[in-house]
Coordinates of C-alpha atoms and ligand atoms in Angstrom, one line a residue:
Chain A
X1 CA 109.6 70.1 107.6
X2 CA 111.5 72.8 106.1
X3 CA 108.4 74.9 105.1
X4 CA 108.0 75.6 108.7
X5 CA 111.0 77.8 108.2
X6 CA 110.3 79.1 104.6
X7 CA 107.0 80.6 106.2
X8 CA 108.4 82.4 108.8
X9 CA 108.0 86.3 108.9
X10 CA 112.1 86.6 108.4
X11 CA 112.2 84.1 105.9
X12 CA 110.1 85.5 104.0
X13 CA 111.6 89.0 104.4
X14 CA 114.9 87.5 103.6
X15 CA 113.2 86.2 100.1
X16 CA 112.1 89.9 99.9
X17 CA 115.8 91.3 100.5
X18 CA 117.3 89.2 98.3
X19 CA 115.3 89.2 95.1
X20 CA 115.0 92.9 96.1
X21 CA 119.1 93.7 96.4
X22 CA 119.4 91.3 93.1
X23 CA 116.7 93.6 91.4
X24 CA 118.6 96.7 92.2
X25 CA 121.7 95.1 90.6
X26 CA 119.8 94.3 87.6
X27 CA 118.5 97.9 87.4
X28 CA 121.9 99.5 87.9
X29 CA 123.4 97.7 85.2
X30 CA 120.1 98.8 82.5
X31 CA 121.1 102.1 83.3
X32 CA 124.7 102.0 82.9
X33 CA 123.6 100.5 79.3
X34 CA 120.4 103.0 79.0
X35 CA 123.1 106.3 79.7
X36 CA 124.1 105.8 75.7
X37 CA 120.9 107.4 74.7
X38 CA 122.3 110.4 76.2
X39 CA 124.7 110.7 73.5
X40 CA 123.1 112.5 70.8
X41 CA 124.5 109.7 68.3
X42 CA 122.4 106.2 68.3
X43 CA 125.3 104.0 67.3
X44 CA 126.3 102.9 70.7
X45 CA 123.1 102.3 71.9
X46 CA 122.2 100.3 69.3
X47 CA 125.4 98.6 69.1
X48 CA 124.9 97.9 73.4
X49 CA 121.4 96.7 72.1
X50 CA 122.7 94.6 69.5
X51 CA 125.5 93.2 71.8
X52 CA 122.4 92.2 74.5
X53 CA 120.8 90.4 71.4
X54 CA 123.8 88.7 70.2
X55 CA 124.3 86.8 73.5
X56 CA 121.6 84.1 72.5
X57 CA 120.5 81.9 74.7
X58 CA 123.1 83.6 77.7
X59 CA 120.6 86.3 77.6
X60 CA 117.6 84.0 77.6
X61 CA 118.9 82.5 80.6
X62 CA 119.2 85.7 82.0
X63 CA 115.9 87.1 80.7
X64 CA 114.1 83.7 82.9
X65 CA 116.4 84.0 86.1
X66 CA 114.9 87.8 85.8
X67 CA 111.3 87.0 85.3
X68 CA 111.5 84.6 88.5
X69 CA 113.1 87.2 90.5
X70 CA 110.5 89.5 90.2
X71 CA 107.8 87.1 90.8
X72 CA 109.1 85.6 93.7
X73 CA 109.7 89.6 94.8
X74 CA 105.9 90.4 94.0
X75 CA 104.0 87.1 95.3
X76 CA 106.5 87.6 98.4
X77 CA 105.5 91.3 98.7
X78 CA 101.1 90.4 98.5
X79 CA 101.4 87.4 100.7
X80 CA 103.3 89.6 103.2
X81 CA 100.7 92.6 103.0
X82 CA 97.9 90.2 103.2
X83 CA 99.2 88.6 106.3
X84 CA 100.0 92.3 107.6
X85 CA 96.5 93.6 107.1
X86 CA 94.9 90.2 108.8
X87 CA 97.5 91.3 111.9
X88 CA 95.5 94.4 112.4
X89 CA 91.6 93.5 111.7
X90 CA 90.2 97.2 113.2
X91 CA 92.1 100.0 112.5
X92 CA 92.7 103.3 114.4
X93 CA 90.7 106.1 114.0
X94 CA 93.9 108.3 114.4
X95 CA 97.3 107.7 113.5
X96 CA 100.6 109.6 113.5
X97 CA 104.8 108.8 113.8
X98 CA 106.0 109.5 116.7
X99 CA 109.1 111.3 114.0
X100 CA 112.8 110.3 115.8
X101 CA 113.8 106.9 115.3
X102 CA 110.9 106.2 113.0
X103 CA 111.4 105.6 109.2
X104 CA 107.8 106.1 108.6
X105 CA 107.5 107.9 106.0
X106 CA 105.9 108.2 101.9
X107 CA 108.9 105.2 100.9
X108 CA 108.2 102.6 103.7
X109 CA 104.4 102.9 104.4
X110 CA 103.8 102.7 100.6
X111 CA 106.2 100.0 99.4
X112 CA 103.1 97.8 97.7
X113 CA 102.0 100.9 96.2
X114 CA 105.3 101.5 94.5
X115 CA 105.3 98.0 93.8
X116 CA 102.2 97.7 92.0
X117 CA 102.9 101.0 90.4
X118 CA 106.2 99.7 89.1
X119 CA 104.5 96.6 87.8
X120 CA 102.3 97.9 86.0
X121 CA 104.8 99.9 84.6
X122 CA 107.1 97.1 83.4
X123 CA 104.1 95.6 81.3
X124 CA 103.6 98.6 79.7
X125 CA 107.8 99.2 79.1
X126 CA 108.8 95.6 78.0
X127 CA 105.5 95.9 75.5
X128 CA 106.8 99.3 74.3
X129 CA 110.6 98.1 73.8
X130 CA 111.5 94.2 73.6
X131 CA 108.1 93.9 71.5
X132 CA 107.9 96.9 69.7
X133 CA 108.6 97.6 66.4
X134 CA 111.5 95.9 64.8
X135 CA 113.8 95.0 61.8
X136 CA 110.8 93.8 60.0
X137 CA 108.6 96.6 60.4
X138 CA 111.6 98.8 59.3
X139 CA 113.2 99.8 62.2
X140 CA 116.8 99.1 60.7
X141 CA 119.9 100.5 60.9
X142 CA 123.6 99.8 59.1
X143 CA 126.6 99.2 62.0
X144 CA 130.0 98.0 60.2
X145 CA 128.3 96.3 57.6
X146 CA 126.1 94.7 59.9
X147 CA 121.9 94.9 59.8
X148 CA 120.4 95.8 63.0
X149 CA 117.7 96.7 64.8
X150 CA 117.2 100.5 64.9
X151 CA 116.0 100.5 69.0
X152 CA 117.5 103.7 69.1
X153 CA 115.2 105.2 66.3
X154 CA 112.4 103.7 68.6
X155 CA 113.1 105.1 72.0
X156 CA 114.0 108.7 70.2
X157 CA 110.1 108.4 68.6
X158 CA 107.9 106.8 71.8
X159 CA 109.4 110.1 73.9
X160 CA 108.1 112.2 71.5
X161 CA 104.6 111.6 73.3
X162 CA 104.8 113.8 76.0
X163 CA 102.0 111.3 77.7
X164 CA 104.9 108.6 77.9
X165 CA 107.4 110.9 78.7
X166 CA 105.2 111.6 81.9
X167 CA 104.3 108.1 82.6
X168 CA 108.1 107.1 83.2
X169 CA 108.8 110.1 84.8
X170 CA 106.2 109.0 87.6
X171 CA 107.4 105.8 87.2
X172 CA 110.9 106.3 87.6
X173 CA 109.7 108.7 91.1
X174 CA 108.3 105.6 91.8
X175 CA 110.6 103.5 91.8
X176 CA 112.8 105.9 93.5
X177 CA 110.8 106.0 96.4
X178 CA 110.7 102.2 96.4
X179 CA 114.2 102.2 96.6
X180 CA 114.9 104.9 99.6
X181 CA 113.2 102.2 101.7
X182 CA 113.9 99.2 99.7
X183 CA 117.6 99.2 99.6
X184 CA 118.5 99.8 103.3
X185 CA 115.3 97.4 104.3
X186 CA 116.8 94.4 102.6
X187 CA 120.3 94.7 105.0
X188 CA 118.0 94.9 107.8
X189 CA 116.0 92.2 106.8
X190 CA 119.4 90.0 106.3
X191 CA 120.2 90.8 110.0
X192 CA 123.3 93.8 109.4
X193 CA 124.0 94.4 112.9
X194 CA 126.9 96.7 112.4
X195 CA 125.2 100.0 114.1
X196 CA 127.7 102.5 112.2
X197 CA 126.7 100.5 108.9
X198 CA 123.0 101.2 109.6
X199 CA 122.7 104.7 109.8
X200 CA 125.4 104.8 106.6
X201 CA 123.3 102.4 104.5
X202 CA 120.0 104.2 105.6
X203 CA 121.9 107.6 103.9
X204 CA 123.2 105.5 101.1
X205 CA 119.8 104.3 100.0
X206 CA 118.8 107.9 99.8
X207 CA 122.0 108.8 97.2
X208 CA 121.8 105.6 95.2
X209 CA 117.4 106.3 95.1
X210 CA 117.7 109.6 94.0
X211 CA 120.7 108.9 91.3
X212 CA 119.0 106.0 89.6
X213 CA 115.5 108.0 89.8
X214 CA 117.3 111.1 87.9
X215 CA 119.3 109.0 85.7
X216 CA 116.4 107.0 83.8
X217 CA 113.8 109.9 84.2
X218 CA 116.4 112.1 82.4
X219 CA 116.4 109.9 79.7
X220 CA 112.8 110.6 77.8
X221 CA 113.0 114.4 79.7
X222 CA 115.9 114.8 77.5
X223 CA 115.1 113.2 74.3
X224 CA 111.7 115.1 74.4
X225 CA 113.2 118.3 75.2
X226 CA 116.1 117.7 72.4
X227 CA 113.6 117.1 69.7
X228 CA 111.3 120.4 70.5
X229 CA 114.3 122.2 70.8
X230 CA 114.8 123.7 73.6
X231 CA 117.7 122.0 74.7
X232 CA 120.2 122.5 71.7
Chain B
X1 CA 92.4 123.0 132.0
X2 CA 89.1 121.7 130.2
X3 CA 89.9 118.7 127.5
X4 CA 87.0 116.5 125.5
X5 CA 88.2 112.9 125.4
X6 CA 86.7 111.0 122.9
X7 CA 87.5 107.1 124.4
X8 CA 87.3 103.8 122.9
X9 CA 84.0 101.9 124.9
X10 CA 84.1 98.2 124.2
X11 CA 82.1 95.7 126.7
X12 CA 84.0 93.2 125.8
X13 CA 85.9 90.7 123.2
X14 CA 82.8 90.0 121.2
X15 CA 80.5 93.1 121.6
X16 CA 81.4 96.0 119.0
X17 CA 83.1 99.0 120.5
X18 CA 82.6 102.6 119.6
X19 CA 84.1 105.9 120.4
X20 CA 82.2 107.9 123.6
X21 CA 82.6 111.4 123.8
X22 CA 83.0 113.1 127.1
X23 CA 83.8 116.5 129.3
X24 CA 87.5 116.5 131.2
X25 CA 86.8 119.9 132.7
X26 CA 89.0 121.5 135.5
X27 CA 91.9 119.3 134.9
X28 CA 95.4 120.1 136.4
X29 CA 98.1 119.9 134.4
X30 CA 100.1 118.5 137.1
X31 CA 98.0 115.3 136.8
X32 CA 99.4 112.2 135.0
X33 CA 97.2 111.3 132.1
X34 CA 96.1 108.2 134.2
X35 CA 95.1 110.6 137.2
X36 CA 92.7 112.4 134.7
X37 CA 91.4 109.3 133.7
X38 CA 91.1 108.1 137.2
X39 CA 89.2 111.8 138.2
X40 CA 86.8 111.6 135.2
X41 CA 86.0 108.0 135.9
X42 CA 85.1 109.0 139.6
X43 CA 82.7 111.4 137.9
X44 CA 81.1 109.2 135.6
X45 CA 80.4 106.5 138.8
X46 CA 78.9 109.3 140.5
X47 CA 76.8 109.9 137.5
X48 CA 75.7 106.2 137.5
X49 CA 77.4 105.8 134.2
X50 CA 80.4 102.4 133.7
X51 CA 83.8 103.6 134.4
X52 CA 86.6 103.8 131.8
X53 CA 88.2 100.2 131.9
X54 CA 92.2 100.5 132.0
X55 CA 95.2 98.6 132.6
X56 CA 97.8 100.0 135.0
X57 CA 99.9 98.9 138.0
X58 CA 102.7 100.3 139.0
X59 CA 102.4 103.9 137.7
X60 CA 106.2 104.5 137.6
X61 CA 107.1 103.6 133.9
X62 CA 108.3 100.5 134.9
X63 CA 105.5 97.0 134.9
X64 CA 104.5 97.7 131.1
X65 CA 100.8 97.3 132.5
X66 CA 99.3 100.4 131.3
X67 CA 99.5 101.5 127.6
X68 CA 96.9 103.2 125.3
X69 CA 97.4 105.2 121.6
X70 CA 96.4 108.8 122.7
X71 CA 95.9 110.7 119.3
X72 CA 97.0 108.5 117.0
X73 CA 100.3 107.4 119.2
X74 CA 101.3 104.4 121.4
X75 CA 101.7 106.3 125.1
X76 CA 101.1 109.6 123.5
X77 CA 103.1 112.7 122.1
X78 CA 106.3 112.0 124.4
X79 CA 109.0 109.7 123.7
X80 CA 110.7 107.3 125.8
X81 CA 107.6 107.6 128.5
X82 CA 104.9 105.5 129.4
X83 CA 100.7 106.3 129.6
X84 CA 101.4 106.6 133.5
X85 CA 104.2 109.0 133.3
X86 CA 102.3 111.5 131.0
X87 CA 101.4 114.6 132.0
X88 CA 98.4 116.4 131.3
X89 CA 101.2 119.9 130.8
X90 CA 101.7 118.2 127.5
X91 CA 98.3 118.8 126.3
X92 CA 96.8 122.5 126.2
X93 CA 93.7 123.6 127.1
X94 CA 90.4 122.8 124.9
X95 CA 92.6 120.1 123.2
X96 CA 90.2 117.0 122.2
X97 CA 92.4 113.7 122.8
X98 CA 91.1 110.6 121.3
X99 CA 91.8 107.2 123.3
X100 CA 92.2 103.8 122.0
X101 CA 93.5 100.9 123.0
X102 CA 96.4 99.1 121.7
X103 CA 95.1 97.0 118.0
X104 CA 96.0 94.4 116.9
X105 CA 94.3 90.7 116.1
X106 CA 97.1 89.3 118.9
X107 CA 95.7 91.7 121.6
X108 CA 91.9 90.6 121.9
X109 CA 90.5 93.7 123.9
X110 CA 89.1 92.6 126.9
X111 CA 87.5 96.0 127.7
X112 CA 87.4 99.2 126.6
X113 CA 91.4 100.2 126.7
X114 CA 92.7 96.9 127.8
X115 CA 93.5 94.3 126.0
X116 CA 94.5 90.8 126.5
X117 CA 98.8 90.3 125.8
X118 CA 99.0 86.6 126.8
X119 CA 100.7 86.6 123.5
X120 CA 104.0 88.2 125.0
X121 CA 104.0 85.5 127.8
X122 CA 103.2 82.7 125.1
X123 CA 106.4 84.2 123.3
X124 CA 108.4 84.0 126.6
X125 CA 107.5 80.6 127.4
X126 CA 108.5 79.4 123.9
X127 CA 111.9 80.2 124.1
X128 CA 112.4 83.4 126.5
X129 CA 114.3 81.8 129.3
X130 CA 117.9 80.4 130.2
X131 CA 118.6 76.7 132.0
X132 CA 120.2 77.4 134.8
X133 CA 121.4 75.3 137.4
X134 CA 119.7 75.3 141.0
X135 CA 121.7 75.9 144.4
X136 CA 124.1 78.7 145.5
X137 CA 124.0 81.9 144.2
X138 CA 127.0 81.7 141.8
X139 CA 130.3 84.3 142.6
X140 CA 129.9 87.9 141.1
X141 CA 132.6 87.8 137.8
X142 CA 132.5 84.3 137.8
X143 CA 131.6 84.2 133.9
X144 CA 133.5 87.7 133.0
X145 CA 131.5 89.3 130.4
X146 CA 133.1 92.8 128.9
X147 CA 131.3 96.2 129.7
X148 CA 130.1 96.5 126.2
X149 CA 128.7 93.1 126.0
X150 CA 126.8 93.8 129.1
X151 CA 125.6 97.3 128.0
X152 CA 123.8 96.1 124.9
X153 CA 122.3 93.0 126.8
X154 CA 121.0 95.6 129.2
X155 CA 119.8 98.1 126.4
X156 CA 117.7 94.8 125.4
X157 CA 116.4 93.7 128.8
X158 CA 115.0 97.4 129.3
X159 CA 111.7 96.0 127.8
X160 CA 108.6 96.0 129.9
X161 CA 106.7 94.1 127.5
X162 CA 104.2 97.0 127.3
X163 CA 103.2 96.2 123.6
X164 CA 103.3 99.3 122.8
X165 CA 105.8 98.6 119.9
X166 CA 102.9 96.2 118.0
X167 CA 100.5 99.1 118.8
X168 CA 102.5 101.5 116.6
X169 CA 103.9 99.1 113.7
X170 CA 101.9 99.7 110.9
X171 CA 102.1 96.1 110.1
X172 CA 101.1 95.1 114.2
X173 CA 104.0 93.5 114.0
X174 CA 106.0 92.3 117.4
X175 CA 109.5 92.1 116.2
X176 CA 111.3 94.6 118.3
X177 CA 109.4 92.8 121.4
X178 CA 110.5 89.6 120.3
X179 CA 114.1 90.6 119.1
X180 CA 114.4 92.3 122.8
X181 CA 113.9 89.0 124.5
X182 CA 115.7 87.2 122.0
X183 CA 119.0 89.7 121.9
X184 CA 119.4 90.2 125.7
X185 CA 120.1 86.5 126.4
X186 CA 122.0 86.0 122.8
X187 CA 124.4 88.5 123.9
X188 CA 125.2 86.2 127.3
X189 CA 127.2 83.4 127.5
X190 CA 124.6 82.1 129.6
X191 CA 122.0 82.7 126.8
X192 CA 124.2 80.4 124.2
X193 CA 123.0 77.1 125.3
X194 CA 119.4 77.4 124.1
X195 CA 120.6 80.5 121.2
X196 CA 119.3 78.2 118.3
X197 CA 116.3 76.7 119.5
X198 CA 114.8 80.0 121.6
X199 CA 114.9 82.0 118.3
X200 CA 113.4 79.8 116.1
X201 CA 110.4 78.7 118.5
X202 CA 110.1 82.7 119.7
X203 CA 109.9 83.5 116.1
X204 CA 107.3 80.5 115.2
X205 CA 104.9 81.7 118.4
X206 CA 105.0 85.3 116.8
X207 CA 104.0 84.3 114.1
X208 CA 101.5 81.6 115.0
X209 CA 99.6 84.2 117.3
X210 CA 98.9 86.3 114.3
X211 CA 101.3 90.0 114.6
X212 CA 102.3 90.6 111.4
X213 CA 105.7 90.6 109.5
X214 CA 108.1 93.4 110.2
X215 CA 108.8 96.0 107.3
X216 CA 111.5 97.6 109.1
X217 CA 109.9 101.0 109.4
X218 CA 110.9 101.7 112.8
X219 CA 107.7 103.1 114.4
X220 CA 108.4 100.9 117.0
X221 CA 111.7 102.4 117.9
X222 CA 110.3 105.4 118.5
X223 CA 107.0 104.4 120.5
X224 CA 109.1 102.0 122.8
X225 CA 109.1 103.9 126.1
X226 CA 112.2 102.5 127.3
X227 CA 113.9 103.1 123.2
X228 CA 114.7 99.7 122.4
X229 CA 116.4 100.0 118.6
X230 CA 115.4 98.0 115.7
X231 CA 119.3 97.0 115.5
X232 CA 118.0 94.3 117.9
X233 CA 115.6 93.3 115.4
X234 CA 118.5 92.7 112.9
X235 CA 120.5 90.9 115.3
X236 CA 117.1 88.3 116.0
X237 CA 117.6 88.0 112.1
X238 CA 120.8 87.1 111.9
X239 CA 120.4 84.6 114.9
X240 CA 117.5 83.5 113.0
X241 CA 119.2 83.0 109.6
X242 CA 122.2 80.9 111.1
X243 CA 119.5 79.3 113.2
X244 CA 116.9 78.2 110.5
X245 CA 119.9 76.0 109.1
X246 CA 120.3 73.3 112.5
X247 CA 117.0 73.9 114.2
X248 CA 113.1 73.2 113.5
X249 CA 110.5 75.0 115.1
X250 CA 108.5 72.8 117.3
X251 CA 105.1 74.6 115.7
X252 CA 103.6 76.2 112.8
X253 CA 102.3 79.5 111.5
X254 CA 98.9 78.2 111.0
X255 CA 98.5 76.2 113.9
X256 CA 97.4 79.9 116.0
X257 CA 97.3 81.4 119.4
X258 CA 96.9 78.5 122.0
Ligands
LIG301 C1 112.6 97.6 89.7 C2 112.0 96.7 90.4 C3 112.2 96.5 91.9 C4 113.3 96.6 92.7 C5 114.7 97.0 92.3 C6 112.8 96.3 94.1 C7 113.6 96.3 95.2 C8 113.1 96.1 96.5 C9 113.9 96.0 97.7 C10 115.4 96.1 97.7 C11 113.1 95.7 98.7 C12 113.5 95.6 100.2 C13 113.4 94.2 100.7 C14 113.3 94.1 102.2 O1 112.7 95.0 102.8 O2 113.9 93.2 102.8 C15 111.8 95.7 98.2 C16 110.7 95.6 99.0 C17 109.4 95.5 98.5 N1 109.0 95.4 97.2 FE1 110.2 95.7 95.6 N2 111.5 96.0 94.0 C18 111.0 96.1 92.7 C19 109.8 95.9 92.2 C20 108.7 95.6 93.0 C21 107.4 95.2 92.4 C22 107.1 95.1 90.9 C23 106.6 95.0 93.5 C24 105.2 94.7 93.2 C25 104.3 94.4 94.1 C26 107.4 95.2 94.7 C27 106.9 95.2 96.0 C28 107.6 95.3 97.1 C29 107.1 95.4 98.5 C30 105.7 95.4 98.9 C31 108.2 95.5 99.3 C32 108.2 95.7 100.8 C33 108.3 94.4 101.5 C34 108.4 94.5 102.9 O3 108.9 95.5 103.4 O4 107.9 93.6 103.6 N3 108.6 95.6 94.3 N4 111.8 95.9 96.8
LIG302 S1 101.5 101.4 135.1 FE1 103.4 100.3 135.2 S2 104.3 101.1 133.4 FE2 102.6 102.3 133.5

C-alpha cells in the first residue's frame, strides 16, 4: 500500500520541492538563453532559438518531461491548499506574526497566489512565443545561408505594447516572490538539517529571487525603452 | 488599568459561537492575563451571567494546559511565554484585546476558549514512546551520549504540547509538535529501535486527525513558548524520507480522528 505514503503531508511536500527545485533549473537555464536579447543584434538569439528547434525530438522530450513537472507542481500545490483550508474550517477574526523566527510574510502566505498568477501567465507567454507568428507568416531571417525563424523580430515587436511590457513585469515580481519562499522551502521540505545551511539558503533564495526577477523583467523594460528612445 | 475584551463564547462543540464584548475595568498590571480573566469572571458570576470557560493548570509556563490567540497571536504579543505567564503590563490602558481560542478542525472547542487536543495524545500513542526494559533504574552514563547530542534532544523535549504551534500556522498544521516528539527520541540511542516505525505512524495520525500540511512558514517557531525550531521539522522529514522506503503506516489519511 504505497499510496499510504504518497499521501502523506511530507510526501506530498517532497513532490512540491522537487518539481519546484527542477522548475527553478529549468527557468535559470531560459534566462541564461533569454540574456541574448540584450544584445542589440538578434543573431544570437535567433541562432540560440534556432539551435533549441534543431534538437528534434531531444527537445520534444524535454518540452513533455516540462509539461509534467509543472502539472504535478500545480495539482500538488491545489490539493495541498484544499486540504489546508479544510484544517482550519472557522477562521480568526484577528491575525498577526508574531515577526522573529517567523517567515510569514507576502512570499510564503501567498504561494498559490503567485502560483496561479504565474500560470496564467505561461498560457498567455507560450501562446505569444512558441505559437506566434512564424516563418510562414514572414517572420524570417537569413543566418549563414540558413532560413530561420525571425523570433527575435517577434519578441522586439510584442514589447512594443507597453500593456505586455507591464504584464511580464508583474509576472516576473511574481514569480520572484514565488521564489524568495519557494527555493529555501523545497530544502526544508527535503529534510536539510544542516542549521548553518538554513539560515544561508533562506538568504540565498532572496539573491537568486531577486536576480532572476530583474533579469527577465529587464528584458521587455529594455526593448521597450530602446525602441522609444530613451535608452540609446 | 481599564481594557474591553471582546471573548470568544461558544456553549459547546455543536452550538455556534460568537464574540461577547465586556468591561475589564480597574485591572492591575501586575496581574497575569489569566488573573484578569479569573477577576472578571468572578464579576460576571456575581452578575448572574456564565463564566469565561478556560483551560489552565499549572500557571507556571510549564503543563501546556492553558493557551488562547490574544489579538490575533497564539499566547499573545510576547515570545517564548505562555497565556499564564502574561502580564497585563504588556497591554496599556483602554487597549481592546480580542480572545479566541486556539482553531483548528483537530481541536473541537469544547467551550468557549478550550478546546479539545486529544489529537496530541493520539499522536503520542501512535508512535511517541521508547520500549524500554522494566527493573532497576539503569547506571547514570551507562549509554554515553555526547553534550551536543543531548542538548538538541533536550531543545526538542522542551514541548509542552500546548498547541499553540497549530494555532498560529496558517495552514493549522501540527508539524513542529509532531517533529518535537519525533526529533527528541531520534536523536537517542534509546529512540533508534522504533525510529522507522514512530515517524511514519506519528506522521499518518497527523494527518488522519485532519491539521494540515506544513508550508514551512515558521509561524510556529515563533508562537512556541518554549521556541522549538522548525529545523526539527526538517529533521522529522528526513527521518520520514529514509523511513517511507522500509516502513508502512499502520493507517490512512482518510480513515480520520478515532
Ligand atoms: C516558473 C514556475 C515555478 C517555479 C520555478 C516554482 C517553484 C516552486 C518551489 C521551488 C516551491 C517550493 C516547494 C516546497 O515548498 O517544498 C514551490 C512551491 C509552490 N508552488 Fe511553485 N513554482 C512555479 C510555478 C507554480 C505554479 C504555476 C503554481 C500554480 C498553482 C505554483 C504553486 C505553488 C504553491 C502553491 C507552492 C507552495 C506549496 C507549499 O508550500 O506547500 N507554482 N514552487
Ligand atoms: S497553565 Fe500550565 S502552562 Fe499555562
Amino acid at each position: 500500500m504505497l499510496s499510504r505514503i504518497l499521501c502523506s503531508s511530507v510526501f506530498q511536500k517532497v513532490i512540491m520541492a522537487v518539481t519546484g527545485l527542477s522548475l527553478i533549473i529549468f527557468v535559470i537555464t531560459h534566462l541564461s538563453g533569454n540574456i541574448t536579447l540584450y544584445f542589440p543584434d538578434g543573431t544570437p538569439f535567433n541562432k540560440y532559438a534556432d539551435f533549441l528547434a534543431s534538437l528534434g525530438w531531444l527537445l520534444y522530450a524535454a518540452e513533455i518531461g516540462l509539461v509534467a513537472t509543472f502539472l504535478l507542481h500545480i495539482a500538488t500545490a491545489i490539493q495541498l491548499k484544499m486540504s489546508n483550508s479544510k484544517a482550519r474550517p472557522v477562521g480568526y477574526k484577528v491575525y498577526q506574526s508574531k515577526g522573529g523566527p517567523s517567515k510569514a510574510n507576502l512570499s510564503s502566505r501567498f504561494m498559490i497566489v503567485s502560483g496561479i498568477a504565474l500560470l496564467g501567465f505561461l498560457v498567455l507567454h507560450i501562446w505569444q512565443f512558441k505559437y506566434g507568428p512564424g516563418i510562414e507568416q514572414g517572420y524570417v531571417v537569413d543566418i549563414d545561408g540558413k532560413q530561420v525563424r525571425d523570433l527575435h523580430r517577434l519578441v522586439i515587436e510584442t514589447f512594443q505594447n507597453p500593456l505586455y511590457v507591464a504584464i511580464y513585469v508583474i509576472s516576473m515580481v511574481l514569480l520572484g516572490f514565488h521564489l524568495r519562499h519557494g527555493f529555501w522551502s523545497a530544502f526544508q521540505s527535503l529534510g536539510m538539517r544542516n542549521p548553518a545551511l538554513h539560515s544561508a539558503l533562506y538568504k540565498l533564495a532572496f539573491v537568486l529571487a531577486v536576480l532572476i526577477s530583474l533579469g527577465f523583467l529587464g528584458i521587455p523594460v529594455w526593448i521597450y525603452l530602446n525602441s522609444t528612445g530613451v535608452a540609446s | 488599568m481599564n481594557l474591553t475584551l471582546q471573548v470568544w463564547r461558544q456553549e459547546n462543540a455543536t452550538k455556534e459561537g460568537r464574540f461577547v464584548t465586556y468591561k475589564a475595568d480597574d485591572i492591575s498590571p501586575d496581574m497575569s492575563f489569566l488573573e484578569m480573566l479569573d477577576l472578571v469572571n468572578e464579576r460576571l458570576i456575581k452578575a448572574g451571567e456564565r463564566p469565561i470557560e478556560f483551560e489552565s493548570d499549572c500557571r507556571e509556563g510549564i503543563c501546556g494546559s492553558c493557551g488562547c490567540v490574544i489579538n490575533g497571536q497564539a499566547h499573545g504579543p510576547l515570545r517564548g511565554v505562555t497565556t499564564c505567564q502574561l502580564h497585563m503590563r504588556s497591554f496599556k490602558d483602554g487597549d481592546t484585546i480580542v480572545i479566541e481560542p486556539f482553531r483548528a478542525k483537530a481541536f473541537p472547542i469544547i467551550k468557549d476558549l478550550v478546546v479539545d487536543r486529544g489529537s496530541f495524545d493520539r499522536i503520542i500513542q501512535s508512535g511517541g514512546y521508547v520500549t524500554v526494559k522494566t527493573g532497576p533504574q539503569p547506571d547514570g552514563n551507562a549509554t554515553p551520549i555526547g553534550k551536543d547530542v543531548a542538548d538538541k534532544a533536550m531543545d526538542a523535549a522542551a514541548c509542552i504540547g500546548c498547541g499553540a504551534c497549530v494555532a498560529a500556522c496558517p495552514n493549522a498544521s501540527a508539524a513542529l509538535f509532531t517533529s518535537a516528539k519525533v526529533a527528541h527520541m531520534s536523536y537517542l540511542p534509546q529512540g533508534q529501535v522504533e525510529a522507522h516505525k514512530r515517524v511514519v505512524n506519528m506522521i499518518a495520525r497527523h494527518d488522519a486527525e485532519g491539521f494540515g500540511n506544513c508550508t514551512n512558514i515558521g509561524e510556529c517557531h515563533a508562537a512556541c513558548p518554549k521556541e522549538i525550531s522548525i529545523q526539527h521539522i526538517a529533521i522529522m522529514k528526513k527521518e520520514y524520507i529514509c523511513a517511507a522506503a522500509n516502513y508502512e503506516p499502520e493507517i490512512q489519511r482518510s480513515e480520520g480522528a478515532i
